[in-house]
PDB file of C-alpha atoms in Angstrom:
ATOM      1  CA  UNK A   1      11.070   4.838  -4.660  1.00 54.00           C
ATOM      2  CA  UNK A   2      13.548   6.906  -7.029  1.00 56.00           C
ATOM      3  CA  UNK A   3      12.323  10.506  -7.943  1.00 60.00           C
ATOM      4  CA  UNK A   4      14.373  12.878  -9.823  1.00 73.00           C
ATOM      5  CA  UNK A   5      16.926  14.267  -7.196  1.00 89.00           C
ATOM      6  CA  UNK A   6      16.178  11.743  -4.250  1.00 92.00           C
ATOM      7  CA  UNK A   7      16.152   7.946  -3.128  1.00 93.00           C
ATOM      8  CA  UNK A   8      12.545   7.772  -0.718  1.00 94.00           C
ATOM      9  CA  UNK A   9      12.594   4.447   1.438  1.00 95.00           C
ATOM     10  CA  UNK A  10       9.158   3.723   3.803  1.00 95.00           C
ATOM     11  CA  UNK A  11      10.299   1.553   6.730  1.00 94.00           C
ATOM     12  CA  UNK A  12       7.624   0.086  10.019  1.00 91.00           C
ATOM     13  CA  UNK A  13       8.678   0.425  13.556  1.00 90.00           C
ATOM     14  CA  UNK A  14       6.328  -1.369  15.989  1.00 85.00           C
ATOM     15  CA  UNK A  15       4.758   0.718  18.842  1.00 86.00           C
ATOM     16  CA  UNK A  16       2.464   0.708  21.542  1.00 82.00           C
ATOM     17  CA  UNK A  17       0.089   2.973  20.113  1.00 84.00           C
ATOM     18  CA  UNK A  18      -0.058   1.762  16.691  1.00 88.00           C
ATOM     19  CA  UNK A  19       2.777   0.803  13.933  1.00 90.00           C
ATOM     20  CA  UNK A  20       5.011   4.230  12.944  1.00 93.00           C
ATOM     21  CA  UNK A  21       6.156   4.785   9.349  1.00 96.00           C
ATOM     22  CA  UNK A  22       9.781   6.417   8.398  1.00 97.00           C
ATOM     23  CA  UNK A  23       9.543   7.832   5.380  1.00 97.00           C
ATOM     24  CA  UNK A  24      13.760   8.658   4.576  1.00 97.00           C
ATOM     25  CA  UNK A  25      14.975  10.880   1.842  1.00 96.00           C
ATOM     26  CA  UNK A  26      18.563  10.232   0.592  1.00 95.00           C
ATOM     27  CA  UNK A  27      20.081  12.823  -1.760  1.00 93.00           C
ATOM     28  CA  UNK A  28      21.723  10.730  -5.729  1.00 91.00           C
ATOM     29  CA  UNK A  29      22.080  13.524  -7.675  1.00 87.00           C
ATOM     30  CA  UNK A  30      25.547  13.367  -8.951  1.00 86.00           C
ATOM     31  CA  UNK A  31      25.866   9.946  -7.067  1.00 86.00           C
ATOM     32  CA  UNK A  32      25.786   7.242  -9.849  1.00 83.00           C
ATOM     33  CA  UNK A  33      27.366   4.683  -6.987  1.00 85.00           C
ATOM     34  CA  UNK A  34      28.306   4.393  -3.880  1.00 85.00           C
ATOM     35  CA  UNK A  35      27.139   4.262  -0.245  1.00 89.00           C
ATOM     36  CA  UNK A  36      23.750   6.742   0.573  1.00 89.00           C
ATOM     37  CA  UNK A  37      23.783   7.947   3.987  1.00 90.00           C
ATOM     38  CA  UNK A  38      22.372  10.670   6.394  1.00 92.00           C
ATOM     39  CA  UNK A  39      18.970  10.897   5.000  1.00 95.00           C
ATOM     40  CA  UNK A  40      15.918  12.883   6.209  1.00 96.00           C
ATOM     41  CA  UNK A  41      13.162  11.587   7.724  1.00 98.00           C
ATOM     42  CA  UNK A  42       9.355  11.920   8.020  1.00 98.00           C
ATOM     43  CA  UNK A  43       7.644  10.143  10.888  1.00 98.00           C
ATOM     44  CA  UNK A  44       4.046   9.244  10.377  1.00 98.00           C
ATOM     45  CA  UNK A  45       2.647   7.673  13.663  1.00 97.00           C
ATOM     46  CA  UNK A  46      -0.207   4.967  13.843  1.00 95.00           C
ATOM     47  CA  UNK A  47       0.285   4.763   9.754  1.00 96.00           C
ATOM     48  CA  UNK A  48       0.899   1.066  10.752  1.00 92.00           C
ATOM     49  CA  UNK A  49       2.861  -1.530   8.442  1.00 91.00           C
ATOM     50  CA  UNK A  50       2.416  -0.927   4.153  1.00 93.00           C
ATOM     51  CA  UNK A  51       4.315  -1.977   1.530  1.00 91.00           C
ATOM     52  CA  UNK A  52       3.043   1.232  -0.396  1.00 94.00           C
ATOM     53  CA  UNK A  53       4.816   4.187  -1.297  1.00 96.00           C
ATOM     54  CA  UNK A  54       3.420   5.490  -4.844  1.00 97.00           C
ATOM     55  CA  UNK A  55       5.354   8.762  -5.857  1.00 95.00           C
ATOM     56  CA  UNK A  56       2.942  10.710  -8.249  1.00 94.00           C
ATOM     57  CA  UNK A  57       5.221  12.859  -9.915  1.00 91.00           C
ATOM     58  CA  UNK A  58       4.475  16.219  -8.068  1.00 91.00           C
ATOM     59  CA  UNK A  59       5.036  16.942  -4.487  1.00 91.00           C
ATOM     60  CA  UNK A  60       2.857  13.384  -3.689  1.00 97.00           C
ATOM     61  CA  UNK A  61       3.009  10.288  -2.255  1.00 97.00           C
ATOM     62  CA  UNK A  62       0.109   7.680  -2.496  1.00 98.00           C
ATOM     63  CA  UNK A  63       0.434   5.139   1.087  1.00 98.00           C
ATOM     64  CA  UNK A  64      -1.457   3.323   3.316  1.00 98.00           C
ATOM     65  CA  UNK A  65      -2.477   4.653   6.869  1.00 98.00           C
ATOM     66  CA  UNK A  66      -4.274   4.134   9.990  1.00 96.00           C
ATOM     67  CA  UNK A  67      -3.153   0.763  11.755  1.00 92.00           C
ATOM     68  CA  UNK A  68      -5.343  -1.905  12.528  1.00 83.00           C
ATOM     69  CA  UNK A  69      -4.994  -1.445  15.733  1.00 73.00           C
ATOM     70  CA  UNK A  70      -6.774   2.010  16.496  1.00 57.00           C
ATOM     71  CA  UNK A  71      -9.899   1.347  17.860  1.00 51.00           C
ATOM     72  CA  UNK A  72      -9.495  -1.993  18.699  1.00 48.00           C
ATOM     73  CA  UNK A  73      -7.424  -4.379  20.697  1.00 45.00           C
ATOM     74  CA  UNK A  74      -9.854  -7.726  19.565  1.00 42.00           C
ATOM     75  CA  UNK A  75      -7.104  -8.831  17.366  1.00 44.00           C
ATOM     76  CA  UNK A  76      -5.822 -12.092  16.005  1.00 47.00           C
ATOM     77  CA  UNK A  77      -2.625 -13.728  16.633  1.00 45.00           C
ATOM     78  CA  UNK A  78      -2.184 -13.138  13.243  1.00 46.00           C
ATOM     79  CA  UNK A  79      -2.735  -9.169  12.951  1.00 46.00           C
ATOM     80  CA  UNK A  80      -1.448  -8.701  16.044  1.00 50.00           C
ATOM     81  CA  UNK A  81       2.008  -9.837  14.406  1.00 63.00           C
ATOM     82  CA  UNK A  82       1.665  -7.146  11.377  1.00 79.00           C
ATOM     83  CA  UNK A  83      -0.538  -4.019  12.073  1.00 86.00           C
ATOM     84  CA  UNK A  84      -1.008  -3.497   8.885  1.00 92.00           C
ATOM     85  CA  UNK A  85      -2.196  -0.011   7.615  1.00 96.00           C
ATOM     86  CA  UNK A  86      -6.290   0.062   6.559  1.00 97.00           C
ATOM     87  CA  UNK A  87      -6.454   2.947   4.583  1.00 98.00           C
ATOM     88  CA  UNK A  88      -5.125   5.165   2.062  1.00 99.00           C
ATOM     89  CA  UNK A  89      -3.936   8.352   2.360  1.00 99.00           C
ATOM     90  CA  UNK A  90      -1.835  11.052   0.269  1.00 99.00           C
ATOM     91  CA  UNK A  91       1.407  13.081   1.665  1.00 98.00           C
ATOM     92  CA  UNK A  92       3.325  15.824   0.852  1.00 97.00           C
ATOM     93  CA  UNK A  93       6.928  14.944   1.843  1.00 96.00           C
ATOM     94  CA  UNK A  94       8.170  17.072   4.574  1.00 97.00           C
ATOM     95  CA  UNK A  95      11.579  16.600   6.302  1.00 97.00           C
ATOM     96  CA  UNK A  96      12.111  16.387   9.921  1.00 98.00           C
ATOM     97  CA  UNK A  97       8.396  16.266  10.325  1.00 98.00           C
ATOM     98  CA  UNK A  98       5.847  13.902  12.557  1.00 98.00           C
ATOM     99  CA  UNK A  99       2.633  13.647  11.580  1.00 98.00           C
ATOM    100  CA  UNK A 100      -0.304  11.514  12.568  1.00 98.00           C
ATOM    101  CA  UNK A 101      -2.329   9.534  10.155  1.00 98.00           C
ATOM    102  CA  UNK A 102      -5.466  11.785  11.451  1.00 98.00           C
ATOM    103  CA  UNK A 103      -3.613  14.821   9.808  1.00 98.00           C
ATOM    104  CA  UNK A 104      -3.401  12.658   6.473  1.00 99.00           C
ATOM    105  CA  UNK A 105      -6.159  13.489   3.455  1.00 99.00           C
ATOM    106  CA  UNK A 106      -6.828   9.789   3.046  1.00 99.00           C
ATOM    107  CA  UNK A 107      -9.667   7.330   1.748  1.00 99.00           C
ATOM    108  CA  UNK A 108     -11.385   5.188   4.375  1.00 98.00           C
ATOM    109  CA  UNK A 109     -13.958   2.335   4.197  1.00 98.00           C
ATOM    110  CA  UNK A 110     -11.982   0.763   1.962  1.00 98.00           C
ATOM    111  CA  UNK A 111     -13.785  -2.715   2.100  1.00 98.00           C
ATOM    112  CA  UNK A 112     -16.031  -0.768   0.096  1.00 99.00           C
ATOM    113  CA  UNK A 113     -13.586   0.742  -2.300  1.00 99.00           C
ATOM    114  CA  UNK A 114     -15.268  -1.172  -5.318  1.00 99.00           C
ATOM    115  CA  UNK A 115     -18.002   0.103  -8.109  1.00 98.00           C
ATOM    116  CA  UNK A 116     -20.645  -0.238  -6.086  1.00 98.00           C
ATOM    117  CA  UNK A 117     -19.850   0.862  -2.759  1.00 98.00           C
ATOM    118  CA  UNK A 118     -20.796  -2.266  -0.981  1.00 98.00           C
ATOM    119  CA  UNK A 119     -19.392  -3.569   1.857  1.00 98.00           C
ATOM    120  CA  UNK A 120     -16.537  -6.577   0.565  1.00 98.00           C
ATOM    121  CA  UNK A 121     -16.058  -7.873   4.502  1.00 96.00           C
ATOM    122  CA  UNK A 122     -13.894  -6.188   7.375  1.00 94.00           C
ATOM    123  CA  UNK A 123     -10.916  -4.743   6.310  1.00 95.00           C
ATOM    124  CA  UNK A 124      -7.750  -6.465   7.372  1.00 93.00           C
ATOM    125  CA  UNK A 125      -5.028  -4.110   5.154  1.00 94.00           C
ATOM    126  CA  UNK A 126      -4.644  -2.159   1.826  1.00 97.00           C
ATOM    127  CA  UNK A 127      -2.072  -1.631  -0.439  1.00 97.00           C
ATOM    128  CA  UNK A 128      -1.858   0.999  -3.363  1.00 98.00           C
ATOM    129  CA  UNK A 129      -0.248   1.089  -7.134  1.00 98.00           C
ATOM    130  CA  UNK A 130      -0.041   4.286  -9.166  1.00 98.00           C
ATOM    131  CA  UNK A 131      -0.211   3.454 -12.991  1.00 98.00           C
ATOM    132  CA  UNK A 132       3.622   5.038 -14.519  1.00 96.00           C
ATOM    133  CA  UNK A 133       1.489   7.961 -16.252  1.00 97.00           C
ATOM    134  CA  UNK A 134      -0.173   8.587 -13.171  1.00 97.00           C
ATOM    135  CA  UNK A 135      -3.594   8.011 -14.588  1.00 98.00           C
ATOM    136  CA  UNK A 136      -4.766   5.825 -12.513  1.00 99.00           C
ATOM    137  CA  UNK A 137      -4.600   4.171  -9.209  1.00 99.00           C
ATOM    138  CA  UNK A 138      -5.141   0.910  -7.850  1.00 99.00           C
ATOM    139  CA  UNK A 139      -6.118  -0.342  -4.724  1.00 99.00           C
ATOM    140  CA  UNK A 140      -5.909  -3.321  -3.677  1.00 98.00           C
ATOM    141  CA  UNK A 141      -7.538  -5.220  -0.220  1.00 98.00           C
ATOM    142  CA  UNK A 142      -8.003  -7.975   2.059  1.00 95.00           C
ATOM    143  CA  UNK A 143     -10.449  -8.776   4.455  1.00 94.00           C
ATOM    144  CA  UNK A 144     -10.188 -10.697   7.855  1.00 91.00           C
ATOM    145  CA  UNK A 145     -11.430 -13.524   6.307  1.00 92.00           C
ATOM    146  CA  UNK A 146      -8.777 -13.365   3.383  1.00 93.00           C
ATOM    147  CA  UNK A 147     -11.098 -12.470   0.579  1.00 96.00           C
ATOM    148  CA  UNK A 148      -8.827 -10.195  -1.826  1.00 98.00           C
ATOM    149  CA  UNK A 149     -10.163  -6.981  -3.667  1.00 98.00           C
ATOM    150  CA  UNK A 150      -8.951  -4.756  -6.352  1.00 99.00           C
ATOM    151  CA  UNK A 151     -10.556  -1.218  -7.625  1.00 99.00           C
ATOM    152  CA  UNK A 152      -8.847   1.283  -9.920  1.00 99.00           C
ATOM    153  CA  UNK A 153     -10.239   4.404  -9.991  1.00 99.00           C
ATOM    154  CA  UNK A 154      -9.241   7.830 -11.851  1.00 99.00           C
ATOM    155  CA  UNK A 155      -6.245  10.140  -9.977  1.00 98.00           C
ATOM    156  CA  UNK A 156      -7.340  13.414 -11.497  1.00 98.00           C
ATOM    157  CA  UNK A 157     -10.661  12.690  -9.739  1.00 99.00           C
ATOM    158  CA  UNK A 158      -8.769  11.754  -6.144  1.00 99.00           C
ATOM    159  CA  UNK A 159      -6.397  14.370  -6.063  1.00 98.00           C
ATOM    160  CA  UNK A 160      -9.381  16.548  -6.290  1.00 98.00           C
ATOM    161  CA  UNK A 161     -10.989  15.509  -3.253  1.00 98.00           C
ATOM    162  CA  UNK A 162      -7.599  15.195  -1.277  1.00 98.00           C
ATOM    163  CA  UNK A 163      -6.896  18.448  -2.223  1.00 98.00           C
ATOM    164  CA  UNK A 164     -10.209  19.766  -1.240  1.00 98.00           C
ATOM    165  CA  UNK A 165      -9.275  17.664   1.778  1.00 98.00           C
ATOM    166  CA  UNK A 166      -6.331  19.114   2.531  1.00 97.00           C
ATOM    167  CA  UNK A 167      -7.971  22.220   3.550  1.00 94.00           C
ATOM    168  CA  UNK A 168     -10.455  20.702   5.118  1.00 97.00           C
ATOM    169  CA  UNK A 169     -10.705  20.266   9.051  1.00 96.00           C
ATOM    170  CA  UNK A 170     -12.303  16.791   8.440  1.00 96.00           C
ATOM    171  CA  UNK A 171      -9.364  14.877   6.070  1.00 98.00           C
ATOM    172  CA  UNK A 172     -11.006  11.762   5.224  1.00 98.00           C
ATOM    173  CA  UNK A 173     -13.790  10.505   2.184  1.00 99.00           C
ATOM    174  CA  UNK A 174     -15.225   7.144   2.400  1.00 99.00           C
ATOM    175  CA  UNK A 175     -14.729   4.605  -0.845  1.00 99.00           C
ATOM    176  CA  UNK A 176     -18.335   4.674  -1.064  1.00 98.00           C
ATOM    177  CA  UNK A 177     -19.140   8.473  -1.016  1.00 98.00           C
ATOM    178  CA  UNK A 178     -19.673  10.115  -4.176  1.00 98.00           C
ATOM    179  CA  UNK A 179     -16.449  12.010  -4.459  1.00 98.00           C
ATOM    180  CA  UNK A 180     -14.415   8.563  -4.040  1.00 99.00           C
ATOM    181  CA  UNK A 181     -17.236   5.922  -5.837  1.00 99.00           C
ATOM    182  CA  UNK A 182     -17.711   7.979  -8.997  1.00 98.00           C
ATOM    183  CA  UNK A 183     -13.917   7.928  -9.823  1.00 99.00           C
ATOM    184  CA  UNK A 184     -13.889   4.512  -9.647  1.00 99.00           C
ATOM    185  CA  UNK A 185     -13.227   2.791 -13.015  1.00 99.00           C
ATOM    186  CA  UNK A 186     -13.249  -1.430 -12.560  1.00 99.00           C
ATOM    187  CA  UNK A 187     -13.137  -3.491  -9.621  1.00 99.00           C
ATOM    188  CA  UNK A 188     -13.465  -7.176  -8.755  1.00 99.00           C
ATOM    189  CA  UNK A 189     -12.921  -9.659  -5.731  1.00 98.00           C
ATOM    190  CA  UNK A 190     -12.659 -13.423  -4.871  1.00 98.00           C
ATOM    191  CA  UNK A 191     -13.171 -14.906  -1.385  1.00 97.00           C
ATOM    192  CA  UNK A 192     -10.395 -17.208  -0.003  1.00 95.00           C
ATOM    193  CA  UNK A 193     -10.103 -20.379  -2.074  1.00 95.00           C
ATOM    194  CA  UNK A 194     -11.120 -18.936  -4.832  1.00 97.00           C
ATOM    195  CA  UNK A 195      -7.843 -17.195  -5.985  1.00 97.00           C
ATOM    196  CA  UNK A 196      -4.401 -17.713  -5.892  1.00 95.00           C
ATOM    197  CA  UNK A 197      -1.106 -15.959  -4.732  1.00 94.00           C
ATOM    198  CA  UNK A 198       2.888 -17.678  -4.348  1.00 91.00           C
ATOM    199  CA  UNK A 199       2.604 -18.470  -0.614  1.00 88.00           C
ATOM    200  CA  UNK A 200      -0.411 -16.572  -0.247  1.00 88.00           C
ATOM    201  CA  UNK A 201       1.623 -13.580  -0.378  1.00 90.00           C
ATOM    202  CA  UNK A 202       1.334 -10.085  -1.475  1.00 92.00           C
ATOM    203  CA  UNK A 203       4.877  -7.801  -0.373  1.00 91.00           C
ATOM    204  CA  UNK A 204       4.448  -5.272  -3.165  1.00 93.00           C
ATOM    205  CA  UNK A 205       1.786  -4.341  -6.342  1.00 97.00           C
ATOM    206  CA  UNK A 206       1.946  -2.511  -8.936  1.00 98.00           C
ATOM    207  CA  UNK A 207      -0.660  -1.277 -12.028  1.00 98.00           C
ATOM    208  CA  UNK A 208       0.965  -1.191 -15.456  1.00 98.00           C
ATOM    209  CA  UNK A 209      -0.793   1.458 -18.188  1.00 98.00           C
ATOM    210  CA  UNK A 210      -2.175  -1.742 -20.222  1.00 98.00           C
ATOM    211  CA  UNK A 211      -3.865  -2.694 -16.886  1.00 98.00           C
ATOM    212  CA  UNK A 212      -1.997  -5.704 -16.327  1.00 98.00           C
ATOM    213  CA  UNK A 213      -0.951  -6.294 -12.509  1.00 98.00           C
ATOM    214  CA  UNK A 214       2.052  -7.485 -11.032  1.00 98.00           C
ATOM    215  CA  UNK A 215       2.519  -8.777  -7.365  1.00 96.00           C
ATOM    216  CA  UNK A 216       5.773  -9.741  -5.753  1.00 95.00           C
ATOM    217  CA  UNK A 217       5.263 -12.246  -3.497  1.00 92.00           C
ATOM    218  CA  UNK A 218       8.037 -14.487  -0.632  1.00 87.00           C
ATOM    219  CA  UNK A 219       8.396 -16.897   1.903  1.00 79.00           C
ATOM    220  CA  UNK A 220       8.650 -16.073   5.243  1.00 68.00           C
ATOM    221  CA  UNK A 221      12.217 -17.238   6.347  1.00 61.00           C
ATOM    222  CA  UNK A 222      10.952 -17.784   9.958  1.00 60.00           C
ATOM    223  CA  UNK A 223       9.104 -20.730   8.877  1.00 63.00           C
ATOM    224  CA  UNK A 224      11.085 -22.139   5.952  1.00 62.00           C
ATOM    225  CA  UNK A 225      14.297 -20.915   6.620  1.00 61.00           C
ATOM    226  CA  UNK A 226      15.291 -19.325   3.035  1.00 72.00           C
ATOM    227  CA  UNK A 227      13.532 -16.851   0.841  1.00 76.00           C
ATOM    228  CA  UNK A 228      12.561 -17.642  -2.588  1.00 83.00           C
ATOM    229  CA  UNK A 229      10.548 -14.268  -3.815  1.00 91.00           C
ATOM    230  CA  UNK A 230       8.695 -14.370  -6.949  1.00 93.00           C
ATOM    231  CA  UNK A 231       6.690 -12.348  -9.247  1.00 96.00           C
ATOM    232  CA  UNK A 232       3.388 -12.849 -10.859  1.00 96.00           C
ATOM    233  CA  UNK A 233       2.413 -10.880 -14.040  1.00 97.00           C
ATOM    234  CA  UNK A 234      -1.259 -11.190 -14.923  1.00 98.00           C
ATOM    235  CA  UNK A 235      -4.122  -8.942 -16.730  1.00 98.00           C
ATOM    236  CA  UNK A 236      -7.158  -7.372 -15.184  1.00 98.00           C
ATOM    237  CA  UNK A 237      -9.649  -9.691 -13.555  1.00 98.00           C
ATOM    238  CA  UNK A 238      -6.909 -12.515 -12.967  1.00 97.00           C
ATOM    239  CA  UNK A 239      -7.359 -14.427  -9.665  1.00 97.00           C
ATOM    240  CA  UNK A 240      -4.322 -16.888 -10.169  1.00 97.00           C
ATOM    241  CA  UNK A 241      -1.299 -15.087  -9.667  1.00 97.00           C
ATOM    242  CA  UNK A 242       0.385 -17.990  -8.940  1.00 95.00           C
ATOM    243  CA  UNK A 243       0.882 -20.147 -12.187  1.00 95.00           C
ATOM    244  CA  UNK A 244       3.551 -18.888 -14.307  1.00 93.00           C
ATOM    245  CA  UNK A 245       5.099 -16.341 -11.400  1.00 93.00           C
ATOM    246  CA  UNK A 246       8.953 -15.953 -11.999  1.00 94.00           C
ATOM    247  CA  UNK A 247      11.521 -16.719  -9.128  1.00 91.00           C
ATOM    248  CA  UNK A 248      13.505 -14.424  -8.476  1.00 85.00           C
ATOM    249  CA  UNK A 249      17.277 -14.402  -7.126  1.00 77.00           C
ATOM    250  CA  UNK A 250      18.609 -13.116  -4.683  1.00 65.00           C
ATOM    251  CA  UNK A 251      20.891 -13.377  -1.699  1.00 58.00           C
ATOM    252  CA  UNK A 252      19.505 -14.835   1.303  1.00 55.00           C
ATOM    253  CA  UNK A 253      19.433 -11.912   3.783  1.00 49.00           C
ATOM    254  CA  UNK A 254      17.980 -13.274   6.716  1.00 49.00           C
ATOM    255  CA  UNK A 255      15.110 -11.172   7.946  1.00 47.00           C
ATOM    256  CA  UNK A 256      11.321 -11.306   8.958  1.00 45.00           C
ATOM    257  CA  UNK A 257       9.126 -11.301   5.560  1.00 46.00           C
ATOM    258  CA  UNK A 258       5.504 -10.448   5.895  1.00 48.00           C
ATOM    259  CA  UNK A 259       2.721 -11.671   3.985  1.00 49.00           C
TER     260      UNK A 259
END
């Protein structure tokens, strides 16, 4: 994520207590090439495994929080492989600090983030997209039993409540509490088999200003041995993100590739 002076890169460590986030800040002003190095880093524990970090501008970052894995150990073979993060939350960037995700103003319930407020399954993960004039945000979902949702709601209206949570002792609003529900704008969900991703993927989202969405999906290389990433660019209310995605290419840089 470029903003104007700095280079911000969100990497997942695995731990016991839940999956940590390293949020690292690498100085390019007056650096048109070269090598970055010797960044500064946030640490945000049991923020868990996103591929989210949604730079609003300001002094904010949009990403998801909470891991999976709070609460419960009941986990498939499947999460237990990812802990993805279930929530979404909204940081001021500050270096050298650690912060849990209970310290975080952030959105929860989000298998209800939708217009109605209804309950769209158990949450499995979340992902966020900020729209490039920041006037709205999208969040996307999927459930444990792979249905897929996506919301967009208005920012003005969020940062309002996550400021007002910021000075709050209790830092979290549910998707289906007024503050949260009556800034959302459209939303719409399929259950599995009834929509369509490149490898039923999603590594990355994001929410143009004319509402279309795109979603960069890949292969994992542990089970085919090469990646071939793609891209899907489709409008509001698509389901099949996988006819007409573009491959991509790149070089094969062996590494694990999540879904």
């Amino acid at each position: 994520m470029f903003g104007t002076d700095y280079l911000y890169v969100d990497q997942t460590k695995g731990a016991a207590g839940g999956a940590l986030q390293y949020i690292s800040r690498y100085g390019i002003k007056n650096k048109p090439n070269g090598t970055l190095s010797n960044p500064d880093v946030m640490t945000l524990t049991r923020c868990g495994h996103t591929q989210s970090l949604q730079w609003d501008g300001g002094n904010h970052f949009w990403i998801g929080v909470k891991v999976k894995s709070v609460g419960t150990r009941e986990l498939t073979a499947y999460e237990e492989v990812i802990d993805w993060a279930t929530q979404i939350g909204r940081i001021s960037y500050q270096p050298g600090a650690t912060i849990d995700y209970t310290q975080i103003p952030r959105i929860l319930s989000i298998s209800r983030a939708n217009l109605s407020g209804k309950v769209f399954g158990s949450i499995l993960r979340c992902e966020v997209a900020l729209t490039s004039d920041r006037r709205y945000l999208l969040v996307w979902s999927m459930n444990t039993a792979r249905g897929i949702q996506f919301a967009y709601y208005k920012t003005e209206q969020l940062n309002k409540e996550m400021d007002r949570l910021t000075n709050n002792a209790s830092k979290y609003s549910g998707a289906h509490e007024a503050p949260i529900k009556k800034a959302c704008i459209g939303s719409y969900s399929a259950v599995f088999g009834q929509y369509n991703l490149p490898y039923n993927s999603l590594q990355g989202i994001e929410f143009a200003n004319n509402f279309v969405v795109y979603i960069n999906s890949d292969q994992s290389d542990e089970k085919y041995g090469v990646h071939r990433p793609r891209v899907s660019k489709k409008p509001w209310g698509t389901t099949d993100f996988e006819t007409g995605s573009v491959y991509i290419n790149t070089p094969n840089v062996s590494g694990y590739r999540e879904a």
